[in-house]
Structures are given as structure tokens and as C-alpha cells.
Short mmCIF file of C-alpha atoms in Angstrom, two decimals:
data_model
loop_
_atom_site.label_atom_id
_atom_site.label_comp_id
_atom_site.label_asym_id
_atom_site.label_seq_id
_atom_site.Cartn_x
_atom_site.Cartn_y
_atom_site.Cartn_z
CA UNK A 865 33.93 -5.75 -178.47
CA UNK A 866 36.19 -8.41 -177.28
CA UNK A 867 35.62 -12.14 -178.08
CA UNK A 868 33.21 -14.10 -176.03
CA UNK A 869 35.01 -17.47 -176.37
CA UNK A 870 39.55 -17.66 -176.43
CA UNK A 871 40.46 -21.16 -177.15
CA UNK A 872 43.50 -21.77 -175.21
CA UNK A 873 45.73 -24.26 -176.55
CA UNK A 874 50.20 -25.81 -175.58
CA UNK A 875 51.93 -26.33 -178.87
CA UNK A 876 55.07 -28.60 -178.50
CA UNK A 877 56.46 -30.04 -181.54
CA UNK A 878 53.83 -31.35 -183.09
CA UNK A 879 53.20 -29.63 -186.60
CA UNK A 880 51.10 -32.03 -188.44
CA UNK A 881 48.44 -31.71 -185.59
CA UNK A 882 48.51 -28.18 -185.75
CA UNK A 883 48.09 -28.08 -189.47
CA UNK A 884 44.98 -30.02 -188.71
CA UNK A 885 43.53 -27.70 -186.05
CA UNK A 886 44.26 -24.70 -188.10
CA UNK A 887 42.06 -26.11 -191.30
CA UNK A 888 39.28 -26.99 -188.51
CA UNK A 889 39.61 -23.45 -187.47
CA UNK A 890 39.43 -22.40 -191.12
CA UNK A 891 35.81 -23.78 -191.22
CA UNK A 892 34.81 -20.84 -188.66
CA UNK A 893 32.41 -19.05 -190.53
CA UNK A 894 32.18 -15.37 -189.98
CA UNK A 895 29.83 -15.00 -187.06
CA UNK A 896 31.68 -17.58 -185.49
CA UNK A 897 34.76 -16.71 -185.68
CA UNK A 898 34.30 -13.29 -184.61
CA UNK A 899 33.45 -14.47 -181.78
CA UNK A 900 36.39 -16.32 -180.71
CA UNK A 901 40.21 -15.99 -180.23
CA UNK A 902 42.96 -18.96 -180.64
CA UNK A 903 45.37 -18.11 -177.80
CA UNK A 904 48.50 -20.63 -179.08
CA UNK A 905 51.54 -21.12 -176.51
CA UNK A 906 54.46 -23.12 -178.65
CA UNK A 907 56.38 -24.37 -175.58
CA UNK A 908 59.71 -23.47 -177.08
CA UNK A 909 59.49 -26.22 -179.74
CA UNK A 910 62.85 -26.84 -180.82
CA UNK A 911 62.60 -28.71 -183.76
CA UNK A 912 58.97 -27.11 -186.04
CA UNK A 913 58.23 -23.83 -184.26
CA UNK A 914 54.63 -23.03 -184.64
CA UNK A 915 54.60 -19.36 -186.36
CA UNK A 916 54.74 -20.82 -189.91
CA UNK A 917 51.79 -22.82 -189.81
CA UNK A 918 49.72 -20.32 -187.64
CA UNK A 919 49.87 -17.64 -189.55
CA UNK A 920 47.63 -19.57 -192.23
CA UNK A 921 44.76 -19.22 -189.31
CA UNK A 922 42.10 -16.94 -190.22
CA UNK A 923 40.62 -16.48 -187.18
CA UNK A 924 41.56 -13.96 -184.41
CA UNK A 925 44.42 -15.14 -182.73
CA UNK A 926 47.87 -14.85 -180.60
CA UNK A 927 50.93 -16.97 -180.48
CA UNK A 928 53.21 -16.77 -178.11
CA UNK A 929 56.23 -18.69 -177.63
CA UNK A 930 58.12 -19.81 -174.40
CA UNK A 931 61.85 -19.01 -174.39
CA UNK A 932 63.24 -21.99 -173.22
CA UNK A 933 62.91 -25.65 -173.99
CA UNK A 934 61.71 -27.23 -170.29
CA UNK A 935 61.10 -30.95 -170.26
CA UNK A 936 56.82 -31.34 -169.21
CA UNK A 937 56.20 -27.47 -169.25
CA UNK A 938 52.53 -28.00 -170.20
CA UNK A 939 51.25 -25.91 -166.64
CA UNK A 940 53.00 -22.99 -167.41
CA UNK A 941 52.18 -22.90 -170.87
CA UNK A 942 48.62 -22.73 -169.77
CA UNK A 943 49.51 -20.26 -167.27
CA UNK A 944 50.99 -17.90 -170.04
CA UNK A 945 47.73 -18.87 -172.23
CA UNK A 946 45.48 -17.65 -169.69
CA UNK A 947 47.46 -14.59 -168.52
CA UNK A 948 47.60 -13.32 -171.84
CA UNK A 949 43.47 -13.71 -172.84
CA UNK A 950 43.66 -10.42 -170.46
CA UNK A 951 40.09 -9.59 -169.11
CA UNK A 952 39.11 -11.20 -166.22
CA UNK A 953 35.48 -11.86 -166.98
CA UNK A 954 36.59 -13.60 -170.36
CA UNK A 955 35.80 -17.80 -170.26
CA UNK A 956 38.47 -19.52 -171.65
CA UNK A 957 38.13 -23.28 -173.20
CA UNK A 958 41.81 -25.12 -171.96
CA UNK A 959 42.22 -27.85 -174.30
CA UNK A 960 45.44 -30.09 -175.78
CA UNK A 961 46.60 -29.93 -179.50
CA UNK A 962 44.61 -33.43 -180.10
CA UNK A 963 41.23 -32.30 -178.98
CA UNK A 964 39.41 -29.89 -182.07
CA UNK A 965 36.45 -27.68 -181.26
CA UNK A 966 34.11 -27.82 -184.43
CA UNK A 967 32.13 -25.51 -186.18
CA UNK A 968 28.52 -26.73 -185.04
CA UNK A 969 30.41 -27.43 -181.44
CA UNK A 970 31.53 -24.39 -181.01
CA UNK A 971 28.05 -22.79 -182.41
CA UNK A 972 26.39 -24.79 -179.65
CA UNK A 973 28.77 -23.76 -177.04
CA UNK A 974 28.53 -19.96 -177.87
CA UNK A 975 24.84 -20.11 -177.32
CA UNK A 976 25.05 -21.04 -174.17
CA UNK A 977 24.53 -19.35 -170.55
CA UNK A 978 27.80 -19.99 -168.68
CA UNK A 979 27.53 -19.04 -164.94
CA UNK A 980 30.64 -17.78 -163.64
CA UNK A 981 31.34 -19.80 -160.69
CA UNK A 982 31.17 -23.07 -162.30
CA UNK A 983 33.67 -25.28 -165.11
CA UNK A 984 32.34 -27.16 -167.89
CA UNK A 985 33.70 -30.15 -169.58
CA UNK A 986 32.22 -30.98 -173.06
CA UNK A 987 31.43 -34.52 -174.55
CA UNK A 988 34.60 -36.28 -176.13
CA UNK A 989 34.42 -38.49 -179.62
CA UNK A 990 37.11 -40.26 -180.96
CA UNK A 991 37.39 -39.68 -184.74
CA UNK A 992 36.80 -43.37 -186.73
CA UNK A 993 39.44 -44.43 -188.92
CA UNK A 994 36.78 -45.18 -191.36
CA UNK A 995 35.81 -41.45 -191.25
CA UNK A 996 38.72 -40.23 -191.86
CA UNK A 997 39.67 -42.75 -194.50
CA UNK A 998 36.09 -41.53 -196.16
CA UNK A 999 36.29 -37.56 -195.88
CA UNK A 1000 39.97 -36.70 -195.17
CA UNK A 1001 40.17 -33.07 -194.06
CA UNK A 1002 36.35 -33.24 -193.92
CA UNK A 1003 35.95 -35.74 -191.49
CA UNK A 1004 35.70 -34.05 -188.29
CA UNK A 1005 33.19 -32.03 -189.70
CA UNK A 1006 30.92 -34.71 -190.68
CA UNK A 1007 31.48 -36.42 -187.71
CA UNK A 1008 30.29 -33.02 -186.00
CA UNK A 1009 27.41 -32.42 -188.50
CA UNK A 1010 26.10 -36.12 -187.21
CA UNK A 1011 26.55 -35.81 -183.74
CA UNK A 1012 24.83 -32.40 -183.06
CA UNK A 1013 21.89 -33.46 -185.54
CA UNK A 1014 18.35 -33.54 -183.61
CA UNK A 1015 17.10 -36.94 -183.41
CA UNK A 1016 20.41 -39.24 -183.75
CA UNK A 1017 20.53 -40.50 -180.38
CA UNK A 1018 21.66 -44.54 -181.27
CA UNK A 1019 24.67 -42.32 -183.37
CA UNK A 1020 25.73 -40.11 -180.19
CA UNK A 1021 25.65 -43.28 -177.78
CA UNK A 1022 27.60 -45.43 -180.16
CA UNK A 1023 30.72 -42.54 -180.29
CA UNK A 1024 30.20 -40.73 -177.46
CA UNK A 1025 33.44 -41.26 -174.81
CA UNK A 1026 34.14 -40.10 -171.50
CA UNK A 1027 34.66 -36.12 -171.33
CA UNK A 1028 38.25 -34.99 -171.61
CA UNK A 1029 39.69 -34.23 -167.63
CA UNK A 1030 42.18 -31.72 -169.81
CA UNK A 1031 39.29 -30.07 -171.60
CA UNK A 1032 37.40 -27.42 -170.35
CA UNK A 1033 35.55 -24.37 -170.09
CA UNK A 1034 36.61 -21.83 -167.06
CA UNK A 1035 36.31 -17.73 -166.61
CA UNK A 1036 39.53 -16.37 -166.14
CA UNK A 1037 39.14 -14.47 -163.36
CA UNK A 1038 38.57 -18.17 -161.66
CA UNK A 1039 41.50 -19.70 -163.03
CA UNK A 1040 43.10 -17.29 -161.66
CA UNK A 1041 41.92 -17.31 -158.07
CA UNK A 1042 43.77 -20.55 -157.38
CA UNK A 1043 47.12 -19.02 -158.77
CA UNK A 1044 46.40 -21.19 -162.37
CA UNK A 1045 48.37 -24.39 -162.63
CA UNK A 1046 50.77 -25.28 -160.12
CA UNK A 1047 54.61 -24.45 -161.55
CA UNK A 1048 56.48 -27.03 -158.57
CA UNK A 1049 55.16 -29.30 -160.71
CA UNK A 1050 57.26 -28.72 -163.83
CA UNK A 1051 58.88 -31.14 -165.04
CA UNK A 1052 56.50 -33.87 -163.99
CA UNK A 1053 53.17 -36.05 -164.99
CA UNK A 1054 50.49 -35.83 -163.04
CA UNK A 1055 49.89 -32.60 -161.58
CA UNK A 1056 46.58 -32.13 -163.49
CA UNK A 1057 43.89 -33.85 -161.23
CA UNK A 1058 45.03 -31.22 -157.92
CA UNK A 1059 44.63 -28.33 -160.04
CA UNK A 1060 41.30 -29.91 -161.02
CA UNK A 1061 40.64 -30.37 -157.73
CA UNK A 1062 40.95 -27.20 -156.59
CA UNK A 1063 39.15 -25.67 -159.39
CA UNK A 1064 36.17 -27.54 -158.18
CA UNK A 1065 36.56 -26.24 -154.96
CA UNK A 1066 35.25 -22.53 -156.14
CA UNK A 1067 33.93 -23.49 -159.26
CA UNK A 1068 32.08 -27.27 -159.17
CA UNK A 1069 31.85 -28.89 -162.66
CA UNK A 1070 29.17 -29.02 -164.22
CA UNK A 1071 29.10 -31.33 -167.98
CA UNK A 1072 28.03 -29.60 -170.86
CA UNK A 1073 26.33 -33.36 -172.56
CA UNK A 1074 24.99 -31.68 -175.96
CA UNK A 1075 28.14 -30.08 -177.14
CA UNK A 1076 31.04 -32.67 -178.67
CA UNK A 1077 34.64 -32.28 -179.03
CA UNK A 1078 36.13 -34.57 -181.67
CA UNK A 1079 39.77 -36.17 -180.36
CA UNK A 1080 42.51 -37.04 -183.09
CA UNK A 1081 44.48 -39.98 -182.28
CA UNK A 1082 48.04 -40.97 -183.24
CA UNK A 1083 46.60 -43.40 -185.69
CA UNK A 1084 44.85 -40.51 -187.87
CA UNK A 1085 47.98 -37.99 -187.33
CA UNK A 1086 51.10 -39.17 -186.18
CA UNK A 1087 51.91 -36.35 -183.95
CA UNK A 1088 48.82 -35.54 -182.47
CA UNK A 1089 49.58 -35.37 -178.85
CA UNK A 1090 52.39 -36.39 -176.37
CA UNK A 1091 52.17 -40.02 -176.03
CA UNK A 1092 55.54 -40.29 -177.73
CA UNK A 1093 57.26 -38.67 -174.61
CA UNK A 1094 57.51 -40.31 -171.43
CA UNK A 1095 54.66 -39.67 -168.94
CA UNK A 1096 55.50 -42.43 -166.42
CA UNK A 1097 58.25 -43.71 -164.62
CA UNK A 1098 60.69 -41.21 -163.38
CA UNK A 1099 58.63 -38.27 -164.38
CA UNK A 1100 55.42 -39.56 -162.41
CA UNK A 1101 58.51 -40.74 -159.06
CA UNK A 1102 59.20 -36.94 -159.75
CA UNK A 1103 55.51 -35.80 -159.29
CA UNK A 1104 54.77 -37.75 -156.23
CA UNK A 1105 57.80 -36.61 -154.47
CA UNK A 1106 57.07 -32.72 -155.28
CA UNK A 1107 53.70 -33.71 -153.99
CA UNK A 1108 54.86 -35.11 -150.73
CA UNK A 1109 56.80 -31.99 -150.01
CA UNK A 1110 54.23 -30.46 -150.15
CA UNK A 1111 52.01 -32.08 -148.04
CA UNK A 1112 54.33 -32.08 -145.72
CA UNK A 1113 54.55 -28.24 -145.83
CA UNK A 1114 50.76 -28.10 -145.37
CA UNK A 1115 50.04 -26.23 -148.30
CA UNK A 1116 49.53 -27.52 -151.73
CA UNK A 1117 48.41 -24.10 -153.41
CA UNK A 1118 49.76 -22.83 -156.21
CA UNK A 1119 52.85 -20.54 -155.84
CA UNK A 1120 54.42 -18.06 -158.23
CA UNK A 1121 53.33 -18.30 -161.76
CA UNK A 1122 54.58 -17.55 -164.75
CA UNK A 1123 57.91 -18.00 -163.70
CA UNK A 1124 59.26 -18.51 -167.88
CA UNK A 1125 59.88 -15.97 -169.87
CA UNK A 1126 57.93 -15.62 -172.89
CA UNK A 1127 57.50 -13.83 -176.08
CA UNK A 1128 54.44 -12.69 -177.81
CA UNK A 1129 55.02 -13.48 -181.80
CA UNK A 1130 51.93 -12.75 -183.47
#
């Protein structure tokens, strides 16, 4: 039997956050994790490929790897995430390296009734400082144990963020009806919201408020996401220019996909 739940996660460069996702995946205990796949893209990381580190996960999982190094590849990386998951009915959760899926999360999120023609987002907490400071590796879990405890309301409100626009839950037979992530768009920052948007279009969103994902900021791992690259100026002039061609054209679907070759490692 396949897995109910693949995980679908970019890898670019950043090893210490991976490290961290991998002992959070570690937690997965066995009827969990049997029930899930990590589907890892490293984006052609030049510098700490990510085949090292994930082969330490225990859980079912694939890495692939992109064969070249393009500057803000991110769409197609999800692109060759969700083509390789494979069976159309499967629901994917699309996330970024910085956001972890805990064990009592994930519990919460298996036991649910998805319908097909919707998307989910999940809740969003920022790990403390003082957490992590406290528990180390076993932070997140604490922090998880806490927030999906019956009764702790006051907790929940005082952590609980705005959902992650990046995060979500989606069948891939869905994802796939709007051609996935726009490719024109590599290369740029911004592209996210109109593949959002079209999402939405033939599968609404719906928020998922009981289930938490736990984001990792810079200040707890160094590397946890890509704030460290440029994500304005030039590369957002670059986006709205792509954009206006586009409109222009009168069509702003999605056109050829998975246009980068890749490799399946593991």
C-alpha cells in the first residue's frame, strides 16, 4: 500500500536545516511513518549536497537532485517533487526547508478527511528562543506536545501565527491540472501568490486551525531558509516584467514543466 501522506520539500544549500528536519523526522514513530514519504529535491546545491545527511532519515523517502545550479529554481523543484510522488490521487504537503511537520502534527493531519477538490493550509508557530535554549533538539517537540494538548487554548493564541502561503496540503492530480508551478518564472521572486491563485480556482482553501506546523528561524539555525539570497530588487523587476508579458499575451497559465533535468539519487 502506498503512503497516504508525501511531504514534499526544495533543498538548496542549507545543511544545518536539513540536519534538523531529518532528527524531527526521526521522531516518526512506526505507524506514522509508514504512512508517509519525504520526497527531497536538492536544487543542485553546489556547495553541501543533500545525500549525506538524508540518508540518516529513517523514514520512507526519495531524493532527487536537479542537474544544474539555476539562480531562484524553487517552482521547478516543486514541479519535480510532485511529478515524482507518482499517483495521482496521492495528497502531497508542499512545504520549505524551515517549516517542520511534527509528530503529534502530522498524527492529527493523517486522521483527517481531505476532500479532493480543496487545499489546506495548516497553523504556523514560530519556535521561542527560550524553547530551544531549554530542550535543544527536543524543542519542537515540546512545543508540539503543548500546542495540540486539549484544553490549552491561552497557549495556542499566545504562539499561534498566520498560516504559511508556501505551506500546504494539495492532491496531486490537482496540482497538476494547472500545469504545477509556473517555470517563466524562474529565476524570479514572486511567482508564488498566481500559482496560489489559480490553485484556488479548482481547489478553494480551506484552513486546517487544529493542526500546527512549527517554523525555524535564522536565529535558532543559521541556514534555515533563503533570506540570505536576494528576493527583491532585480529579481522581483524580473518577476513583474515576465508577468507583464504575459498579460499581455492573455494567458498566464502555466506552460511546459519540468523543463530541468534531474536525477533520482536515493
Amino acid at each position: 500500500m502506498p503512503p497516504k501522506l508525501r511531504l514534499v520539500y526544495p533543498y538548496y544549500d542549507n545543511p544545518q536545516m536539513l540536519r534538523r528536519q531529518v532528527r524531527n523526522w526521526n521522531t516518526y514513530a512506526p505507524e506514522l511513518a509508514d504512512r508517509v514519504e519525504i520526497v527531497l529535491v536538492d536544487d543542485a546545491s553546489p556547495q553541501h549536497p543533500a545525500l549525506p545527511i538524508f540518508g540518516e532519515c529513517r523514514v520512507h523517502k526519495k531524493l532527487l537532485r536537479v542537474d544544474r545550479d539555476i539562480a531562484w529554481h524553487q517552482h521547478a523543484a516543486r514541479n519535480i517533487g510532485a511529478h515524482e510522488v507518482g499517483e495521482d490521487e496521492a495528497w502531497m504537503f508542499m512545504s520549505d526547508m524551515d517549516i517542520l511537520l511534527p509528530p503529534l502534527a502530522l498524527r492529527r493531519l493523517l486522521a483527517k478527511t481531505l476532500i479532493a477538490d480543496r487545499h489546506y493550509g495548516l497553523q504556523r508557530v514560530f519556535l521561542p528562543r527560550s524553547f530551544d535554549r531549554l530542550f535543544g533538539d527536543s524543542s519542537s517537540g515540546v512545543l508540539d506536545a503543548m500546542l495540540h494538548r486539549p484544553g490549552l487554548i491561552a497557549l495556542r493564541n499566545r504562539f499561534a501565527s498566520r498560516p504559511h502561503c508556501n505551506s500546504f496540503l494539495v492532491r496531486r492530480d490537482r496540482y497538476w491540472k494547472i500545469n504545477g508551478y509556473d517555470e517563466d518564472f524562474v529565476g524570479t521572486y514572486g511567482g508564488d501568490g498566481l500559482f496560489i491563485d489559480q490553485l484556488s480556482e479548482i481547489a478553494p482553501y480551506a484552513l486546517l486551525d487544529d493542526v500546527y506546523a512549527i517554523a525555524i528561524t535564522p536565529k535558532l539555525v543559521a541556514d534555515a531558509n533563503t533570506q540570505r539570497w536576494e528576493r527583491g530588487g532585480e529579481m522581483r523587476k524580473a518577476f513583474e516584467r515576465r508577468l507583464q508579458r504575459k498579460r499581455e499575451a492573455g494567458d498566464l497559465r502555466s506552460r511546459d514543466p519540468l523543463r530541468t533535468p534531474w536525477t533520482r539519487l536515493l
